[in-house]
mmCIF file of C-alpha atoms (C1' of nucleotides) in Angstrom:
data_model
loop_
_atom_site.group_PDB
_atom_site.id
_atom_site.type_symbol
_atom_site.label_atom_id
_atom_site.label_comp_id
_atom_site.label_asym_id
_atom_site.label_seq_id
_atom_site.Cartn_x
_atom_site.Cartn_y
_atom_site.Cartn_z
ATOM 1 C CA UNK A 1 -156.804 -0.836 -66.653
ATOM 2 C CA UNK A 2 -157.944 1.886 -64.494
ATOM 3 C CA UNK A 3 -160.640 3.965 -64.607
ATOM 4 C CA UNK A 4 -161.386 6.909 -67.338
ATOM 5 C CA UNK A 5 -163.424 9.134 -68.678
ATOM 6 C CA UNK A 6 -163.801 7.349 -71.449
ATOM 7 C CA UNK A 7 -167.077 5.947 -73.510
ATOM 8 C CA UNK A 8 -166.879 2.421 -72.059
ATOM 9 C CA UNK A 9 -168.408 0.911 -75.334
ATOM 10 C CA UNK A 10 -165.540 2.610 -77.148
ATOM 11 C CA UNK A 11 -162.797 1.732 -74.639
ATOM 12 C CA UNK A 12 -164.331 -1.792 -75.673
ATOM 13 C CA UNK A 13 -164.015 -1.531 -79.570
ATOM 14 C CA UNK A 14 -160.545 -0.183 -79.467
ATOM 15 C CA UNK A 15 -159.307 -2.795 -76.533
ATOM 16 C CA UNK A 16 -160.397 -5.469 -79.749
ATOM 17 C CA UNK A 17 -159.015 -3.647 -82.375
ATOM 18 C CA UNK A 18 -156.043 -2.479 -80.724
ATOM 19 C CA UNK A 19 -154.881 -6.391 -80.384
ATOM 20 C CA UNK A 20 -152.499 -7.245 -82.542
ATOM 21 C CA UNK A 21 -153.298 -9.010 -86.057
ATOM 22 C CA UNK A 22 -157.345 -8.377 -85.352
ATOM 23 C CA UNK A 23 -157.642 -5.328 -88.298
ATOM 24 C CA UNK A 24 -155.269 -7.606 -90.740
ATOM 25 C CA UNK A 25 -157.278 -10.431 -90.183
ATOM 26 C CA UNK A 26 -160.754 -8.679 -90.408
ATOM 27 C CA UNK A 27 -159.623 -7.047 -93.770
ATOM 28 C CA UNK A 28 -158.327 -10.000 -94.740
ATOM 29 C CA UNK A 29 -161.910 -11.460 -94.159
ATOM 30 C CA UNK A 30 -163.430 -8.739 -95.950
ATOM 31 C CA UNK A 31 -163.066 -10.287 -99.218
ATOM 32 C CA UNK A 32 -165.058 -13.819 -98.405
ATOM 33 C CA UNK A 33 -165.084 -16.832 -96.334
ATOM 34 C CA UNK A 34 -161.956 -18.339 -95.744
ATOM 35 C CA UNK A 35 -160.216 -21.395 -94.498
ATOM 36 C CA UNK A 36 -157.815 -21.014 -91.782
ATOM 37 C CA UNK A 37 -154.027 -21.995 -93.422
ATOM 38 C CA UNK A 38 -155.513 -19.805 -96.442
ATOM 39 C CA UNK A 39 -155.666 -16.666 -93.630
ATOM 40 C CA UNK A 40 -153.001 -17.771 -92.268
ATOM 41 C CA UNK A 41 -150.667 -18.061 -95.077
ATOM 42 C CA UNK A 42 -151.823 -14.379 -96.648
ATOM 43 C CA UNK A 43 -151.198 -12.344 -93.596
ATOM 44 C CA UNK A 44 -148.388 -13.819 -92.352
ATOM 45 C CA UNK A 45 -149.317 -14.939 -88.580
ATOM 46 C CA UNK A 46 -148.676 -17.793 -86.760
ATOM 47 C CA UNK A 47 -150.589 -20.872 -86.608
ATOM 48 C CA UNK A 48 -150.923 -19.857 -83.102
ATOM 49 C CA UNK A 49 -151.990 -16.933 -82.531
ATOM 50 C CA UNK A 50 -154.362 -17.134 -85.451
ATOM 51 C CA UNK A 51 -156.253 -19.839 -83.780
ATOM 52 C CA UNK A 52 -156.379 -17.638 -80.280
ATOM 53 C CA UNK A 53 -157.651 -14.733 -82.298
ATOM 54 C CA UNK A 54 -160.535 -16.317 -84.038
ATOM 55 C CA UNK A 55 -161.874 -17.629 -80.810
ATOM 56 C CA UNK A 56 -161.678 -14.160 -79.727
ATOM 57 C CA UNK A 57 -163.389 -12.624 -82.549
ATOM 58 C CA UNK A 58 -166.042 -15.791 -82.675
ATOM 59 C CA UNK A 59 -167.114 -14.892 -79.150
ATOM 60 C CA UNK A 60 -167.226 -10.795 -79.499
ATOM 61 C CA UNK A 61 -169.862 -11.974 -82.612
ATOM 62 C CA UNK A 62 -167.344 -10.630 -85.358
ATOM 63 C CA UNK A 63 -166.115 -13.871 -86.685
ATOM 64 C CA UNK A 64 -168.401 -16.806 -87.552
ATOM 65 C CA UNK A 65 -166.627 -20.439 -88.092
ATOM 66 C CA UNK A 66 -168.772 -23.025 -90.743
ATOM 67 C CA UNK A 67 -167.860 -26.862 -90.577
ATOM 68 C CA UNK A 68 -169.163 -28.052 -94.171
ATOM 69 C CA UNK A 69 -169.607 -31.555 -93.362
ATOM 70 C CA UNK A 70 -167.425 -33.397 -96.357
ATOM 71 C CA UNK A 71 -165.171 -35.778 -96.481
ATOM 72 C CA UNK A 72 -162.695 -34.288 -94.918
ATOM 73 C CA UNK A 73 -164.720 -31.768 -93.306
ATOM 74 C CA UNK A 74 -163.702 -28.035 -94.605
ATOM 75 C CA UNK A 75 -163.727 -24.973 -91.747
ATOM 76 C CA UNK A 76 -164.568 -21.392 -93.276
ATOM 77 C CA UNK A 77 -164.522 -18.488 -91.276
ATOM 78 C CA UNK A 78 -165.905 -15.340 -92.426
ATOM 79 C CA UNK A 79 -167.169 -11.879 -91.171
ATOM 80 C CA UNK A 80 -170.612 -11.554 -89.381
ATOM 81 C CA UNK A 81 -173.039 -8.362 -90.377
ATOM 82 C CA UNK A 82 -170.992 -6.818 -86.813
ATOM 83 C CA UNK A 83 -168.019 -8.140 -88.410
ATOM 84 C CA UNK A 84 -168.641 -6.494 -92.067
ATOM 85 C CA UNK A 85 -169.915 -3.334 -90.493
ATOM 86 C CA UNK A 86 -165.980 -2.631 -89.594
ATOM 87 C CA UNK A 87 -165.308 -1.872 -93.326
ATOM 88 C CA UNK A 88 -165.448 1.394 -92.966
ATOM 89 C CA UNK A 89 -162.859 1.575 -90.010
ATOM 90 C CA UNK A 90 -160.426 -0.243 -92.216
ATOM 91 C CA UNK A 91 -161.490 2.317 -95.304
ATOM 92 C CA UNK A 92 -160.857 4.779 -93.089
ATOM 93 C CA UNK A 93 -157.813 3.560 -92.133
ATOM 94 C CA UNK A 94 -156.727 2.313 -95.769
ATOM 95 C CA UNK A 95 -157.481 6.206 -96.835
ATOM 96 C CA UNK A 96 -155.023 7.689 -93.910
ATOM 97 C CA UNK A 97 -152.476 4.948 -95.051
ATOM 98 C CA UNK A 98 -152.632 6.757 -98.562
ATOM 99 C CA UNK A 99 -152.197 10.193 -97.241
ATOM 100 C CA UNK A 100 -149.723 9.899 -94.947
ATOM 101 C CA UNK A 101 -147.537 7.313 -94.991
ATOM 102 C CA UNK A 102 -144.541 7.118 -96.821
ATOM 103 C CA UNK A 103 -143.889 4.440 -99.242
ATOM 104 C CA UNK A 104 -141.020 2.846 -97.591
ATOM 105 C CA UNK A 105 -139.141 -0.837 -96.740
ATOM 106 C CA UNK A 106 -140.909 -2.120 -94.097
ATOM 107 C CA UNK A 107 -137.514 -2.620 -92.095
ATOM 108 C CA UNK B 1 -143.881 -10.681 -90.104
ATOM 109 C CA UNK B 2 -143.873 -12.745 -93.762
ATOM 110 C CA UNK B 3 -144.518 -11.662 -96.880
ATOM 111 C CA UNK B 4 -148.267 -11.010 -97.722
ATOM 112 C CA UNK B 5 -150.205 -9.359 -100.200
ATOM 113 C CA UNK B 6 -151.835 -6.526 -98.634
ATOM 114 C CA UNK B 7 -150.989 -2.813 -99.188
ATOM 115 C CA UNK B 8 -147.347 -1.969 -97.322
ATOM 116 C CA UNK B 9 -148.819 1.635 -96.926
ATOM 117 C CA UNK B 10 -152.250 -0.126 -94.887
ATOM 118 C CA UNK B 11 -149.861 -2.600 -93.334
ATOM 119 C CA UNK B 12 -147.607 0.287 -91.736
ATOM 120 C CA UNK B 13 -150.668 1.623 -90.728
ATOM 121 C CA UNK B 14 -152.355 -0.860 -89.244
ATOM 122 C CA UNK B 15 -148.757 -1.851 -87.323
ATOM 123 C CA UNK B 16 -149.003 1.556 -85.283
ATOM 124 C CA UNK B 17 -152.620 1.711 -84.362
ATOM 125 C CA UNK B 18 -152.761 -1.851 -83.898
ATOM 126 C CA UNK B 19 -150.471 -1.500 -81.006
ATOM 127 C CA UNK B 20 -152.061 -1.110 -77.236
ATOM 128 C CA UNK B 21 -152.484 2.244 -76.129
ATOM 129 C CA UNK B 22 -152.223 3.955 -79.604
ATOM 130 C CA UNK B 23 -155.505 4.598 -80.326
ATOM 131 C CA UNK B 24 -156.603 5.812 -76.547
ATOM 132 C CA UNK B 25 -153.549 8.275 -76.648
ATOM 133 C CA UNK B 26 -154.368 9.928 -80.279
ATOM 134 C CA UNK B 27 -158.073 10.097 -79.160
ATOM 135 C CA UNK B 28 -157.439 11.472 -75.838
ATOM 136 C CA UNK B 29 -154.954 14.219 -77.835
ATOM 137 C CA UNK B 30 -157.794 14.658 -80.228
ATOM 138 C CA UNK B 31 -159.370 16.737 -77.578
ATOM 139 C CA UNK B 32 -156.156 19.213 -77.659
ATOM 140 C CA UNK B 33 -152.311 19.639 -76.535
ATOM 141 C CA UNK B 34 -151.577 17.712 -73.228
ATOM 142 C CA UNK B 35 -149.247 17.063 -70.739
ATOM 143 C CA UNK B 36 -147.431 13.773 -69.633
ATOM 144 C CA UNK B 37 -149.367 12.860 -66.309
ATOM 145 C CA UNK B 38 -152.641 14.504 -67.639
ATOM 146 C CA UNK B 39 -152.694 11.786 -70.288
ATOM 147 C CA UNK B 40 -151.426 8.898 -68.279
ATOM 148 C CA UNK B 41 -154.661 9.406 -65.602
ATOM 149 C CA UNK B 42 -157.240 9.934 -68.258
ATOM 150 C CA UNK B 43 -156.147 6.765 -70.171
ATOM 151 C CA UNK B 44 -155.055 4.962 -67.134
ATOM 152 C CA UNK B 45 -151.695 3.841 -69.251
ATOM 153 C CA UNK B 46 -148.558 3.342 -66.703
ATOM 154 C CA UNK B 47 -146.034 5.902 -67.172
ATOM 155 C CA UNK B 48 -143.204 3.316 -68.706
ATOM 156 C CA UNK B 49 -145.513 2.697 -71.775
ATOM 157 C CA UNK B 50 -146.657 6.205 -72.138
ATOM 158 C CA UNK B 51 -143.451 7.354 -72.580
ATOM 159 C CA UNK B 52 -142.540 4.428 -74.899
ATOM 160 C CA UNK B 53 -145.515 5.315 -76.899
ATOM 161 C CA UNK B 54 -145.174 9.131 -77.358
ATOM 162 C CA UNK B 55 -141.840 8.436 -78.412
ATOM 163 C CA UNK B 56 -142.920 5.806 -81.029
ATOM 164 C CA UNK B 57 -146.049 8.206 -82.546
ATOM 165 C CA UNK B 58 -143.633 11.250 -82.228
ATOM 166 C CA UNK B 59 -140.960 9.362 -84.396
ATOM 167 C CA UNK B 60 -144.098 8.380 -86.750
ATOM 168 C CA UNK B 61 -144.545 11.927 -86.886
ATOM 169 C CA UNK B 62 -148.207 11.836 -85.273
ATOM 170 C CA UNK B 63 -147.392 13.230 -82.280
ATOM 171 C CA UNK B 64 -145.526 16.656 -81.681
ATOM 172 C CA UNK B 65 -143.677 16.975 -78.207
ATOM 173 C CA UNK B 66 -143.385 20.964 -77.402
ATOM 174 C CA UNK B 67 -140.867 22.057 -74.356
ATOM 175 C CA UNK B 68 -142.314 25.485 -73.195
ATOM 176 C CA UNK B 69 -138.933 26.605 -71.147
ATOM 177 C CA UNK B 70 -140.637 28.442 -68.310
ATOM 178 C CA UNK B 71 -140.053 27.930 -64.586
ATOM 179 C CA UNK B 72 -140.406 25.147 -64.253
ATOM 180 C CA UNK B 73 -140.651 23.549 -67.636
ATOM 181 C CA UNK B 74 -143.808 22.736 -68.989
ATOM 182 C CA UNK B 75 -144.030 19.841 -71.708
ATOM 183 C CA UNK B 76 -146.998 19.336 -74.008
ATOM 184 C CA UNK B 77 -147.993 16.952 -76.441
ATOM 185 C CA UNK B 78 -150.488 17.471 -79.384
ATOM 186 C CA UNK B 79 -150.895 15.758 -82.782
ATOM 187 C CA UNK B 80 -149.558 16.975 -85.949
ATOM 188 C CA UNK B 81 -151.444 17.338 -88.968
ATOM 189 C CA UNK B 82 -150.848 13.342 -89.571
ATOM 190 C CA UNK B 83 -151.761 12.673 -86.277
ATOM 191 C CA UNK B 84 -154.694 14.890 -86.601
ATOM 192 C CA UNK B 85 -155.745 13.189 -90.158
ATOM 193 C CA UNK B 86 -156.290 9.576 -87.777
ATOM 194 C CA UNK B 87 -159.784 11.420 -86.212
ATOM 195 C CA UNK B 88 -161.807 10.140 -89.390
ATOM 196 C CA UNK B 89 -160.734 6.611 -88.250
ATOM 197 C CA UNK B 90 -161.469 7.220 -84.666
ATOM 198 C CA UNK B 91 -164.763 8.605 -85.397
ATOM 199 C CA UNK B 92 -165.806 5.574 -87.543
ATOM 200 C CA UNK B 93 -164.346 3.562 -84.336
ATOM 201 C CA UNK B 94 -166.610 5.299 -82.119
ATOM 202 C CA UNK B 95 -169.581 4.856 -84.536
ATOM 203 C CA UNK B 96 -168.959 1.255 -84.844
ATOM 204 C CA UNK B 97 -169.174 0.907 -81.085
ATOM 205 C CA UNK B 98 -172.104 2.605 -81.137
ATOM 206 C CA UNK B 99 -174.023 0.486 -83.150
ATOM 207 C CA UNK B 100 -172.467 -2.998 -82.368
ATOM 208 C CA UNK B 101 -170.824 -3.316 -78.584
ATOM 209 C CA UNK B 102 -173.655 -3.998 -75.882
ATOM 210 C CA UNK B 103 -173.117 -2.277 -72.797
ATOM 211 C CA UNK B 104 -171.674 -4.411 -70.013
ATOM 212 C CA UNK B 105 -168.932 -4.277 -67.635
ATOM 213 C CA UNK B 106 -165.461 -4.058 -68.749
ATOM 214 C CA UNK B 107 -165.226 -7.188 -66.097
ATOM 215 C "C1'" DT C 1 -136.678 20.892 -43.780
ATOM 216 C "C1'" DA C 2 -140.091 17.774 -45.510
ATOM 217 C "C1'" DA C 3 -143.407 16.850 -48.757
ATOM 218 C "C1'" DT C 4 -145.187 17.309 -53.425
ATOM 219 C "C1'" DT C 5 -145.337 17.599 -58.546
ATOM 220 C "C1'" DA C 6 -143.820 16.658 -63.347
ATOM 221 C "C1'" DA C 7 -141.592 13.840 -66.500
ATOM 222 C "C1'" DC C 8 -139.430 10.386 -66.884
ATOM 223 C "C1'" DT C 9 -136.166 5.945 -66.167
ATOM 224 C "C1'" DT C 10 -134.815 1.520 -64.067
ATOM 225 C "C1'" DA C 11 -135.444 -3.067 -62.299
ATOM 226 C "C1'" DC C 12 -138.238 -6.730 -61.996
ATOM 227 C "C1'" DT C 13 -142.676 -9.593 -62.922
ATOM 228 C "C1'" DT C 14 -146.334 -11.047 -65.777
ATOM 229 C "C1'" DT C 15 -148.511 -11.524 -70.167
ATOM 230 C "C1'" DA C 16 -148.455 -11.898 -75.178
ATOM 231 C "C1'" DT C 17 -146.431 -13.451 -79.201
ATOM 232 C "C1'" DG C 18 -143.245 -16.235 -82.072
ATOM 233 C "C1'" DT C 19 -141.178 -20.740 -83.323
ATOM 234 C "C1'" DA C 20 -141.148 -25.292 -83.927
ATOM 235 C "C1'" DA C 21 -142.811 -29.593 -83.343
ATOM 236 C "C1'" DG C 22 -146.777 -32.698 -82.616
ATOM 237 C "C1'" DT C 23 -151.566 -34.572 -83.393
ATOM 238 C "C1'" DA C 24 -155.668 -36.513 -85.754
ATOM 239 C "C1'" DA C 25 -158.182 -37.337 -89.718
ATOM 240 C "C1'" DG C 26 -158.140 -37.910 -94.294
ATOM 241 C "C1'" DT C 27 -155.886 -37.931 -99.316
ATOM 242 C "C1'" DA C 28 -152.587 -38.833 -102.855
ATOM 243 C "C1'" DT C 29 -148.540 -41.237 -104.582
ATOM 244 C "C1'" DA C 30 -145.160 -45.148 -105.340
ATOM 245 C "C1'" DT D 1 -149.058 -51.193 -98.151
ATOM 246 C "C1'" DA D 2 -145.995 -47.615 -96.795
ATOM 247 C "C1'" DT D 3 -144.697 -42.827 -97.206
ATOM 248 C "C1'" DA D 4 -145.628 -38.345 -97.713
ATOM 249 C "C1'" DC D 5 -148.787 -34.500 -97.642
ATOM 250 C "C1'" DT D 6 -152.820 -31.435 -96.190
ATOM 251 C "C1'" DT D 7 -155.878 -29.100 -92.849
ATOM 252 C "C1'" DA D 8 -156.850 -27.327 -88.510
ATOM 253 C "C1'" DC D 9 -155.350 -27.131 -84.823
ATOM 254 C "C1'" DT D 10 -152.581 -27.754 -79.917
ATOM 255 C "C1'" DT D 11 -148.442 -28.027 -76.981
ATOM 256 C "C1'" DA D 12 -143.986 -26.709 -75.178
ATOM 257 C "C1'" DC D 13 -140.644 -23.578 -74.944
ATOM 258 C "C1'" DA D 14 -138.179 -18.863 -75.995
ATOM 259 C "C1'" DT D 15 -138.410 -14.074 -76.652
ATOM 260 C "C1'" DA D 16 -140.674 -9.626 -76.689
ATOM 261 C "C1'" DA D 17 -143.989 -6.393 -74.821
ATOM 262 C "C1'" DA D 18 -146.498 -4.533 -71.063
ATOM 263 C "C1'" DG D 19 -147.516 -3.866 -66.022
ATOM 264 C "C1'" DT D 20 -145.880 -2.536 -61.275
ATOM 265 C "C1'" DA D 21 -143.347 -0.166 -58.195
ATOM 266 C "C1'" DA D 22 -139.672 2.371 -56.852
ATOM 267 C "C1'" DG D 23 -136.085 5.827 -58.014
ATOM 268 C "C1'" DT D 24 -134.277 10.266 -60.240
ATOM 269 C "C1'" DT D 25 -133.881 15.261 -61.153
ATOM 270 C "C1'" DA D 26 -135.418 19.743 -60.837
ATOM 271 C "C1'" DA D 27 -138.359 22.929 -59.044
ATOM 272 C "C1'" DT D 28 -142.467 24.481 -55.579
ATOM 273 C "C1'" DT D 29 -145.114 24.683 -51.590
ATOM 274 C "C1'" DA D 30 -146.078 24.083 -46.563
#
DNA sequence: TAATTAACTTACTTTATGTAAGTAAGTATA
DNA sequence: TATACTTACTTACATAAAGTAAGTTAATTA
C-alpha cells in the first residue's frame, strides 16, 4: 500500500475489518463463546478460511481461543473486551443496513 | 455463500464494506466530491480497482459519478445520501481505533 | 512536436478464497 | 470388533480478486 494521509491507527482497523468474513464472524461472536464447526456452520465460511481468520483475529487481541481440557477436549472462541468493544461498529452498521438497503434476493 | 441466519439486510451490508478498498474510498469521499486520480493518491488504491470499486458503490447507489462537460471534461465523485448515511459507521471505526490499535508500523 | 494530465482499460502476475479430501483423537452404534 | 461419525483442523488444487505496468483517448502545455 502506499503512503497516505491517512490516521495510520485507522488505516489499521479498517485493513482488519475490511477482510473478508472478519465483521460476520465478530457479530457472530457477539452472542457468546463458540466452537469452531458451530461458527462455521452459521455463517457459512469455509473450514478454511475460518481457521486462517481466527489466527488473525487471536493475534490482533480480538479473538481469544479456550481448550477446556475434557475428554475430548472442547475449543471455544469468543470475543476479547477489544473484541466486544466492536459492537457498536456492527450496530452501526446493522442500523445503516435498516435504512438503506433494500430487502432483496441476495442473487 | 450458504445459508445462515443472520439479517440479509446486515449481510448485504457487511458484503460491500467488507470488501478492500470500500471503506478508505467512502471515508476519503466523506471529506467532499473528488476526482479519479485525486482519490487513487490519497488512498494509494491502483487505478484498475478504483475504477472497479466506484463502479460497484455507484451501482449500490453510495456513490454518485457527476460528468461536468467543460473543456476538458471534469469527472467527480461524491456520496449520495446512502453513501453519506455510512459516516456514523466510519466514525465508530475511527473511535474504535482510537481506543484499541497501538501505534506501530504498518510493517 | 514532444511531453503531460485525466480517466480509464488491457494484459499479465500474485494473492486470497473456495472446494474437497485428509488427518488425529475420541465417541457411538451394530 | 469394525464401521461410522464428530470436532478441529490442515493440505492440495482450482478459481476469483487484487496488484503492476503499460496502453488508450482526448485535451493542454512547453
Amino acid at each position: 500500500m502506499a503512503d497516505t494521509n491517512i490516521c495510520p491507527k485507522f488505516e489499521k482497523a479498517l485493513s482488519i475489518l475490511n477482510k473478508r468474513w472478519t465483521g460476520l464472524i465478530v457479530f457472530q461472536l457477539l452472542n457468546g463463546s463458540q466452537r469452531f464447526c458451530h461458527i462455521e456452520s452459521e455463517i457459512g465460511i469455509s473450514g478454511r478460511v475460518l481457521s486462517e481468520r481466527l489466527k488473525d483475529l487471536e493475534k490482533e487481541g480480538i479473538v481469544k481461543r479456550t481448550v477446556y481440557d475434557e475428554t475430548p477436549v472442547r475449543i471455544e472462541y469468543s470475543l476479547t473486551e477489544k473484541g466486544l468493544a466492536l459492537e457498536p461498529v456492527l450496530n452501526a452498521i446493522q442500523n445503516w443496513a435498516d435504512n438503506w438497503m433494500e430487502q432483496e434476493a441476495v442473487n
